[in-house]
PDB file of C-alpha atoms in Angstrom:
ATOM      1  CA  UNK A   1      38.259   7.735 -46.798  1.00 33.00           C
ATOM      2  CA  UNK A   2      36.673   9.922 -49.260  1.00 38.00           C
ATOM      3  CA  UNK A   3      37.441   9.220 -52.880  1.00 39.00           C
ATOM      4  CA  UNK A   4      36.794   6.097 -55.097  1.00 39.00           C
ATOM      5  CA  UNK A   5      39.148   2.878 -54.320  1.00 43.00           C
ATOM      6  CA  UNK A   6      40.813   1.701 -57.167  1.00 47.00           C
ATOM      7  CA  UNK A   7      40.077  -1.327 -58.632  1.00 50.00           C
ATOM      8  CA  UNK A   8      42.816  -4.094 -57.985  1.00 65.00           C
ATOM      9  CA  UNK A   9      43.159  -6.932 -60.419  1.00 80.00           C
ATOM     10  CA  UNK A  10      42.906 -10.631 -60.025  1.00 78.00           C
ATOM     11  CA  UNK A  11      46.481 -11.124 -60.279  1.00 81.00           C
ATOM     12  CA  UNK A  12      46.823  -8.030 -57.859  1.00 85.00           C
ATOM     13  CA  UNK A  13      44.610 -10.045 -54.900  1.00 83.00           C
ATOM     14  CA  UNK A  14      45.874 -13.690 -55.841  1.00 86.00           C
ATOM     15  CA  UNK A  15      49.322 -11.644 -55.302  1.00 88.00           C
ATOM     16  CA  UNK A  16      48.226 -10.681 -52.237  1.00 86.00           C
ATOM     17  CA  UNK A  17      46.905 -13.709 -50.806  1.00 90.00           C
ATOM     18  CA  UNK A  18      49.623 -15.230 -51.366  1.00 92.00           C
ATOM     19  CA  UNK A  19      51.981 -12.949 -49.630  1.00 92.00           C
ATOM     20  CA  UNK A  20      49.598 -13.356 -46.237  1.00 89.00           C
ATOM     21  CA  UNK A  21      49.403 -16.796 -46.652  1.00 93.00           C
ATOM     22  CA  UNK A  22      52.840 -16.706 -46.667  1.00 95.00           C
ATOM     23  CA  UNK A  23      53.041 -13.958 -43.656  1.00 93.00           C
ATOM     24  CA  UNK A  24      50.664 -16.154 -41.292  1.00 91.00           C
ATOM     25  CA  UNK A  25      53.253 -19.273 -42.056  1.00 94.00           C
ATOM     26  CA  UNK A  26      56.157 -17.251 -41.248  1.00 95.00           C
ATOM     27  CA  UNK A  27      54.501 -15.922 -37.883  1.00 91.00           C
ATOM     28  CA  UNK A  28      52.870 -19.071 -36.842  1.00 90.00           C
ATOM     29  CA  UNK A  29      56.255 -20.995 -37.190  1.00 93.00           C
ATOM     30  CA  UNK A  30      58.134 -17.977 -35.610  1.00 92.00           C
ATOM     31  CA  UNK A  31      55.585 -17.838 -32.913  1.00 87.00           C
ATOM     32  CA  UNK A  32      56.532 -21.845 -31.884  1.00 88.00           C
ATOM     33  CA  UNK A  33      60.446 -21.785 -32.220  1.00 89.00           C
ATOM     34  CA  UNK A  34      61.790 -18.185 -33.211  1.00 88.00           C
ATOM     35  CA  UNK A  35      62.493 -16.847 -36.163  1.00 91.00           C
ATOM     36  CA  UNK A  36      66.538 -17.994 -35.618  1.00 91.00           C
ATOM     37  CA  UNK A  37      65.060 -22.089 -35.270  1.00 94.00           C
ATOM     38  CA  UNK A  38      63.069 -21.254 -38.816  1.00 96.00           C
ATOM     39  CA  UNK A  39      64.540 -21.464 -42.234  1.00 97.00           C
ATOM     40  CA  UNK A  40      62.871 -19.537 -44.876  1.00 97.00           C
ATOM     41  CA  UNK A  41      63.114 -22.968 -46.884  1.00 97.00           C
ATOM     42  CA  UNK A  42      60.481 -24.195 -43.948  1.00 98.00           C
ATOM     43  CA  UNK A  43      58.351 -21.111 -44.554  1.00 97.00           C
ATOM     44  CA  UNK A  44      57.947 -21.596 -48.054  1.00 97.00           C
ATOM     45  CA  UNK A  45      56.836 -25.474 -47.417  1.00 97.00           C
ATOM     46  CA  UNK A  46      53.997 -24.378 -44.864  1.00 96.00           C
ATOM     47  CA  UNK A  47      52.940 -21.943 -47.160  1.00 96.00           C
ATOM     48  CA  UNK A  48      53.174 -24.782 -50.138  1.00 95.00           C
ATOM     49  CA  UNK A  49      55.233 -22.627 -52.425  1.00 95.00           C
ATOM     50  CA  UNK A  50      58.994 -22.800 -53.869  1.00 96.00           C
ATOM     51  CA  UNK A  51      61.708 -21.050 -52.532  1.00 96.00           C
ATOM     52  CA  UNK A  52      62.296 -19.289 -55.677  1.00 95.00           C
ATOM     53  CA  UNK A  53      58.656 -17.863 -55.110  1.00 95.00           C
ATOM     54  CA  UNK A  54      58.816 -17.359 -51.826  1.00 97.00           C
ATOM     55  CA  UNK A  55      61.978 -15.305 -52.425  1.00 96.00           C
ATOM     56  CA  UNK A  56      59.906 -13.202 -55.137  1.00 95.00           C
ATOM     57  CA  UNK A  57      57.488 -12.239 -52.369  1.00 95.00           C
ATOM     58  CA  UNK A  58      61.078 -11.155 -49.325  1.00 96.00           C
ATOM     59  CA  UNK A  59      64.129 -10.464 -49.410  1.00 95.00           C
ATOM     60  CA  UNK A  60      64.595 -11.847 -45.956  1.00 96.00           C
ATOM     61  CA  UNK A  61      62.544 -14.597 -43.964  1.00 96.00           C
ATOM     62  CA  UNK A  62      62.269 -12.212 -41.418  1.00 96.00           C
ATOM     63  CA  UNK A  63      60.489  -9.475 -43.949  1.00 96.00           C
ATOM     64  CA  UNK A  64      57.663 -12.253 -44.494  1.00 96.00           C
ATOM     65  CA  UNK A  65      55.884 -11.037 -41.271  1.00 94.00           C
ATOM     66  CA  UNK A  66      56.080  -7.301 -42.253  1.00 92.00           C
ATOM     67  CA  UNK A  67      52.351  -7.758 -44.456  1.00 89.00           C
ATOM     68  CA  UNK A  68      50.922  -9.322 -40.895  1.00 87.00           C
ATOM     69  CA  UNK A  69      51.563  -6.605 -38.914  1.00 87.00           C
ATOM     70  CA  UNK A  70      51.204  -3.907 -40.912  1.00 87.00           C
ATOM     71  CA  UNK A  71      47.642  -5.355 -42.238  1.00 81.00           C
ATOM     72  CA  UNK A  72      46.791  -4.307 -38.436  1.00 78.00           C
ATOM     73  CA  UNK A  73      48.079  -1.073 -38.815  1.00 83.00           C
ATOM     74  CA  UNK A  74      46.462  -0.024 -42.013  1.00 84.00           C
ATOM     75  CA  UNK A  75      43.383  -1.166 -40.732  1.00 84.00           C
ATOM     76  CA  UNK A  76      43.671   1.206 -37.795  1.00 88.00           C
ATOM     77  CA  UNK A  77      44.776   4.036 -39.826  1.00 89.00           C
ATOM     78  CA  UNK A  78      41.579   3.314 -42.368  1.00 88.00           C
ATOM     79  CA  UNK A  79      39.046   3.113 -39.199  1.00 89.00           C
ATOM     80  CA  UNK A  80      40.163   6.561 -38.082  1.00 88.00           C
ATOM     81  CA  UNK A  81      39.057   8.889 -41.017  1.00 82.00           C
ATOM     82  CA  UNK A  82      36.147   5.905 -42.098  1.00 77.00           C
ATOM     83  CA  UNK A  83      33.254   8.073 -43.310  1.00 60.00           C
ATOM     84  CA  UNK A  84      30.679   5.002 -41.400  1.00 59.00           C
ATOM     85  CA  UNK A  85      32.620   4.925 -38.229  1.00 57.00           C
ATOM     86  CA  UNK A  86      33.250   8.859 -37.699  1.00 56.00           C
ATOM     87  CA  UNK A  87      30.904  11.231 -35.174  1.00 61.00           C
ATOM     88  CA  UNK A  88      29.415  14.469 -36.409  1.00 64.00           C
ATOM     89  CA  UNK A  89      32.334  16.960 -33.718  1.00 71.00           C
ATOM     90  CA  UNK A  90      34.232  13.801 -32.623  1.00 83.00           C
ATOM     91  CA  UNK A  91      36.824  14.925 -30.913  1.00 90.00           C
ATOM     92  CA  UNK A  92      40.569  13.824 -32.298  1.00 92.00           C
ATOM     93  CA  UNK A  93      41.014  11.314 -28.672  1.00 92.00           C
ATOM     94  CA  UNK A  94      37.557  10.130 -29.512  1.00 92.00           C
ATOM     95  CA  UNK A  95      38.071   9.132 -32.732  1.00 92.00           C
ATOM     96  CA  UNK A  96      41.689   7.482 -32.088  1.00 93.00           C
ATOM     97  CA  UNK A  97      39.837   5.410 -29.146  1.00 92.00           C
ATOM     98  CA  UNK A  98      37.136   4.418 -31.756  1.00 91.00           C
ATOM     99  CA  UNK A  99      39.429   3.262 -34.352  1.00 92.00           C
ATOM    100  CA  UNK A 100      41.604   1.484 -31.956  1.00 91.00           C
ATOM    101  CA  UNK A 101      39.087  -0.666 -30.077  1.00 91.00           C
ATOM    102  CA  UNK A 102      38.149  -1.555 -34.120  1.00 90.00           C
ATOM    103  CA  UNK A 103      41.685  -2.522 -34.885  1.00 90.00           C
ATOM    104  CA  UNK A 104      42.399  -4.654 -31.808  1.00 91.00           C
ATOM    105  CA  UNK A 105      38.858  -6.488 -30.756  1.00 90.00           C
ATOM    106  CA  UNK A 106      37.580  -9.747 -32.431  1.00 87.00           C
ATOM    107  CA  UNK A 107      35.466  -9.739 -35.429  1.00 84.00           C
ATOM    108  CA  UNK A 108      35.156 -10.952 -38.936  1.00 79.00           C
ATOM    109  CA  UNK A 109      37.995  -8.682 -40.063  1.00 77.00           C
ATOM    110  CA  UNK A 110      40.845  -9.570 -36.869  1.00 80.00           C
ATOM    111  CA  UNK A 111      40.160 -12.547 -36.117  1.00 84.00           C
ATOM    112  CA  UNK A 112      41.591 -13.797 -32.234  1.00 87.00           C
ATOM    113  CA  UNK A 113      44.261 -16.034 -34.539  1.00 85.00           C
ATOM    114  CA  UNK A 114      45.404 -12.925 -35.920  1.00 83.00           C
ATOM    115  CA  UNK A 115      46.100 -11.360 -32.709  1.00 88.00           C
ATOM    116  CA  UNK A 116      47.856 -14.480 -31.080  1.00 87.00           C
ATOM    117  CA  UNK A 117      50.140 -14.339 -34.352  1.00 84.00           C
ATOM    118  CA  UNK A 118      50.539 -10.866 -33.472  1.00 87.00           C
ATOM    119  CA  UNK A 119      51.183 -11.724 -29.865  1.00 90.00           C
ATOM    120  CA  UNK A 120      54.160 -14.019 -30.374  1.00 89.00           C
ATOM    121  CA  UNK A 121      56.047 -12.093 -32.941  1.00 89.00           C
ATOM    122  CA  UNK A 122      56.316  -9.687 -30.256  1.00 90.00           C
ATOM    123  CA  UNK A 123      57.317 -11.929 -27.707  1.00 90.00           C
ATOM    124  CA  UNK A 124      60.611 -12.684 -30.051  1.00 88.00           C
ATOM    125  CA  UNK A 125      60.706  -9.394 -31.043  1.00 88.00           C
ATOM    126  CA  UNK A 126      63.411  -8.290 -28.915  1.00 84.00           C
ATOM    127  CA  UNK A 127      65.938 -11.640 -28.496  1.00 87.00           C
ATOM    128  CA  UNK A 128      65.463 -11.320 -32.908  1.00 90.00           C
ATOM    129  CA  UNK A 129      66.964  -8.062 -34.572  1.00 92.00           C
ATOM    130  CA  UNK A 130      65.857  -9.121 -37.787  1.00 93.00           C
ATOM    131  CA  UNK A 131      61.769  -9.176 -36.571  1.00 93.00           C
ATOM    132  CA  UNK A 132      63.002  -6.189 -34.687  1.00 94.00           C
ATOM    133  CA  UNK A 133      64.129  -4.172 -37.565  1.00 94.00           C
ATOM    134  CA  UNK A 134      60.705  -5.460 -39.277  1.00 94.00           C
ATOM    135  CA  UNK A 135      58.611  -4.494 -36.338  1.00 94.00           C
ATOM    136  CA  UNK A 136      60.532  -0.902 -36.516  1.00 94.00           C
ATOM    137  CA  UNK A 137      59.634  -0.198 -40.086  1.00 94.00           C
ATOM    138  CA  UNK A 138      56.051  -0.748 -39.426  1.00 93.00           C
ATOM    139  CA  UNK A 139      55.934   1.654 -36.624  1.00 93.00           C
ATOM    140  CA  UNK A 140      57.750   4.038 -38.560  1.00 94.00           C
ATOM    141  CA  UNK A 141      54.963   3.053 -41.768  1.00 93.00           C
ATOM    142  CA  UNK A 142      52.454   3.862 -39.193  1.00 93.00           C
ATOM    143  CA  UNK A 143      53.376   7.303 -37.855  1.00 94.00           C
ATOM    144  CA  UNK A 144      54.007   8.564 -41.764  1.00 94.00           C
ATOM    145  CA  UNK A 145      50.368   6.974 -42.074  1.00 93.00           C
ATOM    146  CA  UNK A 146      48.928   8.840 -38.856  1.00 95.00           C
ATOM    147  CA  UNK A 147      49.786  12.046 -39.792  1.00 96.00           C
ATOM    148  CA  UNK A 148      48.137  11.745 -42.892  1.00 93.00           C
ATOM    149  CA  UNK A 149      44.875  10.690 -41.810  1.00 93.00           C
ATOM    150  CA  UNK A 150      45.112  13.069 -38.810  1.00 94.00           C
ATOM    151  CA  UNK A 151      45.684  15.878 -40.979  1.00 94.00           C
ATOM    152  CA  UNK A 152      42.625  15.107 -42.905  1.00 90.00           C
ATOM    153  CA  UNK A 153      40.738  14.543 -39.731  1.00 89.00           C
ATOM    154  CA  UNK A 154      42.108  17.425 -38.241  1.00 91.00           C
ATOM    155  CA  UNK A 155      41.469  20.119 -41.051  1.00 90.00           C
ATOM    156  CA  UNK A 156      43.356  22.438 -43.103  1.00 92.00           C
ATOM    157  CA  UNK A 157      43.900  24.804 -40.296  1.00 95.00           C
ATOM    158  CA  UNK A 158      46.009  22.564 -37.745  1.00 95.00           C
ATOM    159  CA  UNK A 159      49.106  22.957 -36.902  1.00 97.00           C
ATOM    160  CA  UNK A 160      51.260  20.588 -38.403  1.00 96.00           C
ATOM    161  CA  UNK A 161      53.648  20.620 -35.691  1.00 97.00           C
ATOM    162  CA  UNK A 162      49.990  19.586 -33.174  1.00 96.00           C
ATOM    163  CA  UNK A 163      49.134  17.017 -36.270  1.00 96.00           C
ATOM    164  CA  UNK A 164      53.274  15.274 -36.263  1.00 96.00           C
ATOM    165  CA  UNK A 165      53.216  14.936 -32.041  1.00 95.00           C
ATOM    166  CA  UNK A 166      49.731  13.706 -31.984  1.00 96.00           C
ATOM    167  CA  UNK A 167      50.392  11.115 -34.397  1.00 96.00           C
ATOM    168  CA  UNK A 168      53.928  10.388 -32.830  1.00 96.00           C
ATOM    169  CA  UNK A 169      51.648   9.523 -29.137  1.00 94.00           C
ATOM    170  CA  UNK A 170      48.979   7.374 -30.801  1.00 94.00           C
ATOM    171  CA  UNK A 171      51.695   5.423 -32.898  1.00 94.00           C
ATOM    172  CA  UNK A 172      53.980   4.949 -29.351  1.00 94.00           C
ATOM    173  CA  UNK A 173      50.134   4.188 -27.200  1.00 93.00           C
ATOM    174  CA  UNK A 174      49.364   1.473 -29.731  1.00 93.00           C
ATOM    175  CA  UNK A 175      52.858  -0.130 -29.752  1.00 93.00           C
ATOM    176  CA  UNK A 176      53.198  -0.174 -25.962  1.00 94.00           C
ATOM    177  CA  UNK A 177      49.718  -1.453 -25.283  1.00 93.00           C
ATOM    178  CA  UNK A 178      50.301  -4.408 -27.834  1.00 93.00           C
ATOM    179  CA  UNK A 179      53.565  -4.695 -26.560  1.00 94.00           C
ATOM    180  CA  UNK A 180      52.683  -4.826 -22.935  1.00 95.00           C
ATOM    181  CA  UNK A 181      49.415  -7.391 -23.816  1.00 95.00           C
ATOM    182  CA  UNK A 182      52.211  -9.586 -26.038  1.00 93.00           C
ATOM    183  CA  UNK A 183      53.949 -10.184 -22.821  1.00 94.00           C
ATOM    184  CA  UNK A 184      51.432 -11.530 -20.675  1.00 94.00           C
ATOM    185  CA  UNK A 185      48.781 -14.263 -20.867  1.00 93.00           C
ATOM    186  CA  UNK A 186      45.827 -12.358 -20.583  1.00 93.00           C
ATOM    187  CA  UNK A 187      43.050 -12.760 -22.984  1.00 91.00           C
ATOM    188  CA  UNK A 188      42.352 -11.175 -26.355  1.00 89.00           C
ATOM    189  CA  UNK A 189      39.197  -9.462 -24.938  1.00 86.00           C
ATOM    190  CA  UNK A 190      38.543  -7.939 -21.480  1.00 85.00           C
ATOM    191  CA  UNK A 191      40.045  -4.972 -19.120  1.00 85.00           C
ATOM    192  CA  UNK A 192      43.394  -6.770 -19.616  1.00 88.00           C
ATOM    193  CA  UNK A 193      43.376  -7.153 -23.861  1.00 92.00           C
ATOM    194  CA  UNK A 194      44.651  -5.682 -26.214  1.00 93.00           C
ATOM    195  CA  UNK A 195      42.185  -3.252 -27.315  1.00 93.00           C
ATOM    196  CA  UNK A 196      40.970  -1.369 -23.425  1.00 94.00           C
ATOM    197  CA  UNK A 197      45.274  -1.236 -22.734  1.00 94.00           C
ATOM    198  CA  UNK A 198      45.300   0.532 -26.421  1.00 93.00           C
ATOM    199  CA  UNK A 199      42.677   3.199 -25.402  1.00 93.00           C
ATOM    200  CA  UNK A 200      43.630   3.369 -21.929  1.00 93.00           C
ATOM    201  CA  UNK A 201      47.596   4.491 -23.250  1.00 94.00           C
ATOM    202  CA  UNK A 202      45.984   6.475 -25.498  1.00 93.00           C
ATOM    203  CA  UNK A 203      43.677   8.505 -22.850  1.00 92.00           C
ATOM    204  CA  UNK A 204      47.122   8.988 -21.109  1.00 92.00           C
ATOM    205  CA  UNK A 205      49.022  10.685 -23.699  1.00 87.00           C
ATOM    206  CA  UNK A 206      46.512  12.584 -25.567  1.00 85.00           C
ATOM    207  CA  UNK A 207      43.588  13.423 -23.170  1.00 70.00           C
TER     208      UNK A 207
END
């Protein structure tokens, strides 16, 4: 996005860290047993913190995923108005298709780990409403996040109403395509992953 990036601390990032660290415990042990089988007294051991700490970082064990999923999320939302990635007249499908494939296929920044976390969660999603009300507030996060970058992508003269259902169709093709891939053993690449599902939902309900 255009603009300088602020300039986050040490503390800031060691913060941080430590709250994924502690999200990737929380979904790998959810991922085996369900978050109901997990105590957050278990998280905060795999993570090799305190309670107290871990308790400084969520209110809820179920809230420790919530940095996880939306990392993927604001990672999408940054590859759609990235000044490297964008086309000179790209249109608005284009550049959703573009960002997506980004967000869900393997590489230095989502790794396949990532995405198998990702995959479990949502395969308890529905049997847990605590990860349910998590995985809500995300997508929620995420349309309020679309619009914004959509806007900006879409210029000053678009109609807000055009900007608000676009984003509301990208938000519900990402969700069902990682929802569908989540429950079914196909591979994290391929026709059948993540990423072709994403832009195939998303030719559907915007092309």
């Amino acid at each position: 996005m255009a603009g300088a990036q602020p300039t986050t601390s040490l503390t800031e990032r060691r913060k941080a860290e430590t709250q994924l660290e502690i999200s990737r415990r929380a979904a790998e042990l959810f991922s085996e047993r369900g978050a109901s089988a997990v105590t957050a007294e278990e998280i905060a051991a795999a993570a090799g913190i305190g309670l107290r700490t871990f308790y400084r970082y969520f209110r809820t064990k179920e809230d420790a995923v919530a940095p996880l999923l939306a990392g993927g999320v604001t990672g999408w939302i940054t590859y759609l108005t990235d000044d490297g990635d964008a086309r000179r007249d790209e249109s608005v499908q284009a550049a959703l298709e573009r960002a997506t494939r980004r967000a869900l296929t393997v590489s230095d920044d989502v790794t396949e780990e990532m995405l198998e976390w990702t995959r479990g969660l949502l395969r308890t999603v529905h049997d847990e409403p605590g990860l349910r009300a998590v995985w809500l507030r995300v997508q929620a996060d995420s349309e309020d996040g679309l619009v914004a970058a959509l806007a900006e992508l879409m210029g000053p003269t678009a109609d807000p109403l055009t900007v608000r259902l676009t984003a509301a169709s990208a938000n519900a093709a990402m969700r069902i395509a990682v929802e569908t891939w989540a429950a079914t053993d196909a591979p994290s690449t391929g026709p059948d992953g993540p990423a072709d599902l994403a832009a195939r939902c998303i030719r559907t309900l915007i092309g």
